[in-house]
Amino acid sequence: MFCFVVLRRGSRLTRLCLPGLSTCCCSSERVKFPVRAAEWLEDRIDVMSEHLPPLKNFILPSGGKASTHLHVARSMCRRAERAVVRVEVAEGVDPEVLKFLNRLSDYLFTAARFASNPKERGEIVYKKP
C-alpha cells in the first residue's frame, strides 16, 4: 500500500505544484490523478472494516506503536488536505486529489484501528468532560 501512495504522491504533487501543466509541452495525462486511486483505498477500508467492531462512539487514538504512527500519519494527511483546499480555492485543483486525500485519511484511521487489534485490547471511548 505505501509503495502505491509514494509512487502516486509524486504525480499528485506535480499536479498540485504546477496547476498549469496541462498547457505546457508535457502531457497532462501523464500527471493526471487516477480516478481509481480513491476507489482502491475504499476497497482496502472495506476489507479491514470487516474485521473491526462497528463504531458507535468517538474513540481516542490508542493501541500501540504501529497504531500511534498511523494516527499521526492521519493527522498529517488531514493537514495536507486543508492545505490543498486552500490551493483549490485560490487556483483550482483536480477534484480527485481532494477525494484521494480524504479517503487516505479514512484509510489511515481504519488501519490504525486494525493495527490496535480492538477485539483483544478494546478501544478507549471518548467521554465528554
Coordinates of N, CA and C in Angstrom, one line a residue, residues 29-116:
E29 N -2.1 14.1 -19.3 CA -2.5 12.7 -18.9 C -1.4 12.0 -18.1
R30 N -0.2 12.4 -18.3 CA 0.9 11.8 -17.6 C 0.9 12.1 -16.1
V31 N 0.4 13.2 -15.7 CA 0.3 13.6 -14.3 C -1.1 13.7 -13.8
K32 N -2.1 13.3 -14.6 CA -3.4 13.4 -14.1 C -3.7 12.4 -13.0
F33 N -4.4 12.8 -12.0 CA -4.6 11.9 -10.9 C -5.6 10.8 -11.3
P34 N -5.3 9.6 -11.1 CA -6.2 8.5 -11.5 C -7.5 8.4 -10.6
V35 N -8.6 8.3 -11.3 CA -9.9 8.2 -10.6 C -9.9 7.0 -9.7
R36 N -9.3 5.9 -10.1 CA -9.4 4.6 -9.3 C -8.6 4.7 -8.0
A37 N -7.8 5.7 -7.8 CA -6.9 5.8 -6.6 C -7.8 5.8 -5.3
A38 N -8.8 6.6 -5.3 CA -9.7 6.7 -4.1 C -10.5 5.4 -4.0
E39 N -10.9 4.8 -5.1 CA -11.7 3.6 -5.0 C -10.8 2.5 -4.5
W40 N -9.5 2.5 -4.9 CA -8.6 1.4 -4.4 C -8.5 1.5 -2.9
L41 N -8.4 2.7 -2.3 CA -8.4 2.9 -0.9 C -9.7 2.4 -0.2
E42 N -10.8 2.8 -0.8 CA -12.1 2.4 -0.3 C -12.2 0.9 -0.2
D43 N -11.7 0.2 -1.2 CA -11.7 -1.3 -1.2 C -10.9 -1.8 0.0
R44 N -9.8 -1.2 0.3 CA -8.9 -1.7 1.4 C -9.6 -1.4 2.7
I45 N -10.3 -0.2 2.8 CA -11.0 0.2 4.0 C -12.1 -0.9 4.3
D46 N -12.8 -1.3 3.3 CA -13.9 -2.3 3.4 C -13.3 -3.6 3.9
V47 N -12.2 -4.0 3.4 CA -11.6 -5.3 3.8 C -11.2 -5.2 5.3
M48 N -10.6 -4.2 5.7 CA -10.2 -4.1 7.1 C -11.4 -3.9 8.0
S49 N -12.4 -3.2 7.6 CA -13.6 -2.9 8.4 C -14.3 -4.2 8.7
E50 N -14.3 -5.2 7.8 CA -14.9 -6.5 8.1 C -14.4 -7.1 9.4
H51 N -13.2 -6.8 9.7 CA -12.5 -7.5 10.9 C -12.6 -6.6 12.2
L52 N -13.3 -5.4 12.1 CA -13.4 -4.5 13.2 C -14.8 -4.4 13.7
P53 N -14.9 -4.1 15.0 CA -16.2 -3.9 15.6 C -16.8 -2.6 15.0
P54 N -18.1 -2.5 14.8 CA -18.6 -1.2 14.3 C -18.4 -0.1 15.3
L55 N -18.2 1.1 14.7 CA -18.0 2.3 15.6 C -19.4 2.8 16.1
K56 N -19.5 3.0 17.4 CA -20.8 3.5 17.9 C -20.5 4.8 18.6
N57 N -19.2 5.1 18.9 CA -18.8 6.3 19.7 C -17.6 6.9 19.1
F58 N -17.2 8.1 19.5 CA -15.9 8.6 19.1 C -14.9 7.8 20.0
I59 N -13.8 7.5 19.4 CA -12.7 6.8 20.1 C -11.5 7.6 20.1
L60 N -10.7 7.4 21.2 CA -9.4 8.1 21.3 C -8.3 7.3 20.6
P61 N -7.3 7.9 20.1 CA -6.2 7.2 19.5 C -5.5 6.4 20.5
S62 N -5.3 5.1 20.3 CA -4.6 4.2 21.2 C -4.2 2.9 20.5
G63 N -3.5 2.0 21.2 CA -3.3 0.7 20.6 C -1.9 0.3 20.2
G64 N -0.9 1.0 20.7 CA 0.4 0.5 20.4 C 1.2 1.4 19.4
K65 N 2.4 1.1 19.2 CA 3.3 1.9 18.4 C 2.8 2.0 16.9
A66 N 2.5 0.9 16.3 CA 2.0 1.0 14.9 C 0.8 1.8 14.8
S67 N -0.2 1.6 15.6 CA -1.4 2.4 15.6 C -1.1 3.9 15.8
T68 N -0.3 4.1 16.8 CA 0.1 5.5 17.1 C 0.7 6.2 15.8
H69 N 1.6 5.5 15.1 CA 2.2 6.1 13.9 C 1.1 6.3 12.9
L70 N 0.2 5.4 12.7 CA -0.9 5.6 11.7 C -1.8 6.8 12.1
H71 N -2.0 7.0 13.4 CA -2.8 8.1 13.8 C -2.1 9.4 13.5
V72 N -0.8 9.5 13.7 CA 0.0 10.7 13.4 C 0.0 10.9 11.9
A73 N 0.1 9.9 11.1 CA 0.1 10.0 9.6 C -1.3 10.5 9.2
R74 N -2.3 10.1 9.9 CA -3.7 10.5 9.5 C -3.8 12.0 9.8
S75 N -3.3 12.5 10.9 CA -3.4 13.9 11.2 C -2.6 14.7 10.2
M76 N -1.4 14.2 9.8 CA -0.7 14.9 8.8 C -1.4 14.9 7.4
C77 N -2.1 13.9 7.1 CA -2.9 13.8 5.9 C -4.0 14.8 5.9
R78 N -4.7 15.0 7.1 CA -5.7 16.0 7.2 C -5.2 17.4 7.1
R79 N -4.0 17.6 7.6 CA -3.3 18.9 7.4 C -3.1 19.2 5.9
A80 N -2.6 18.2 5.2 CA -2.3 18.3 3.8 C -3.6 18.6 3.1
E81 N -4.7 17.9 3.5 CA -6.0 18.1 2.8 C -6.5 19.5 3.0
R82 N -6.3 20.1 4.2 CA -6.7 21.5 4.4 C -5.9 22.4 3.5
A83 N -4.6 22.1 3.4 CA -3.7 23.0 2.6 C -4.1 22.9 1.1
V84 N -4.5 21.7 0.6 CA -4.9 21.6 -0.7 C -6.2 22.3 -1.0
V85 N -7.1 22.3 0.0 CA -8.4 23.1 -0.1 C -8.1 24.5 -0.3
R86 N -7.1 25.1 0.4 CA -6.7 26.5 0.2 C -6.2 26.7 -1.2
V87 N -5.4 25.8 -1.7 CA -4.9 25.9 -3.1 C -6.0 25.8 -4.1
E88 N -6.9 24.9 -3.8 CA -8.1 24.7 -4.7 C -8.9 26.0 -4.8
V89 N -9.1 26.6 -3.7 CA -9.9 27.9 -3.7 C -9.2 29.0 -4.5
A90 N -7.8 29.0 -4.3 CA -7.1 30.1 -5.0 C -6.8 29.8 -6.5
E91 N -6.5 28.5 -6.8 CA -6.0 28.2 -8.1 C -6.7 27.1 -8.8
G92 N -7.5 26.3 -8.1 CA -8.1 25.1 -8.7 C -7.2 23.9 -8.6
V93 N -7.8 22.8 -8.2 CA -7.1 21.5 -8.1 C -8.0 20.4 -8.7
D94 N -7.4 19.4 -9.2 CA -8.1 18.3 -9.7 C -8.9 17.7 -8.5
P95 N -10.2 17.6 -8.6 CA -11.1 17.1 -7.5 C -10.7 15.7 -7.0
E96 N -10.1 15.0 -7.9 CA -9.7 13.6 -7.5 C -8.6 13.7 -6.4
V97 N -7.8 14.7 -6.4 CA -6.7 14.9 -5.4 C -7.4 15.0 -4.0
L98 N -8.4 15.9 -3.9 CA -9.0 16.1 -2.6 C -9.8 14.8 -2.2
K99 N -10.4 14.1 -3.1 CA -11.1 12.9 -2.8 C -10.1 11.8 -2.3
F100 N -8.9 11.8 -3.0 CA -7.9 10.8 -2.6 C -7.4 11.1 -1.2
L101 N -7.1 12.4 -0.9 CA -6.6 12.7 0.5 C -7.6 12.4 1.5
N102 N -8.9 12.7 1.2 CA -9.9 12.4 2.2 C -10.0 10.9 2.4
R103 N -10.0 10.1 1.4 CA -10.0 8.6 1.5 C -8.8 8.1 2.2
L104 N -7.6 8.7 1.9 CA -6.4 8.3 2.5 C -6.4 8.5 4.0
S105 N -7.0 9.6 4.5 CA -7.1 9.8 5.9 C -8.0 8.8 6.6
D106 N -9.1 8.5 5.9 CA -10.0 7.4 6.3 C -9.3 6.1 6.4
Y107 N -8.5 5.8 5.4 CA -7.8 4.5 5.3 C -6.8 4.5 6.5
L108 N -6.1 5.6 6.8 CA -5.1 5.6 7.9 C -5.8 5.4 9.2
F109 N -7.0 6.0 9.4 CA -7.8 5.8 10.6 C -8.2 4.3 10.8
T110 N -8.7 3.7 9.7 CA -9.1 2.3 9.7 C -7.9 1.4 10.0
A111 N -6.8 1.7 9.3 CA -5.6 0.9 9.5 C -5.1 1.0 11.0
A112 N -5.2 2.2 11.6 CA -4.8 2.4 13.0 C -5.7 1.5 13.9
R113 N -7.0 1.5 13.6 CA -7.9 0.7 14.4 C -7.5 -0.8 14.2
F114 N -7.3 -1.2 13.0 CA -6.9 -2.6 12.7 C -5.6 -3.0 13.4
A115 N -4.6 -2.1 13.3 CA -3.3 -2.4 13.9 C -3.4 -2.5 15.5
S116 N -4.4 -1.8 16.0 CA -4.5 -1.8 17.5 C -5.2 -3.0 18.0

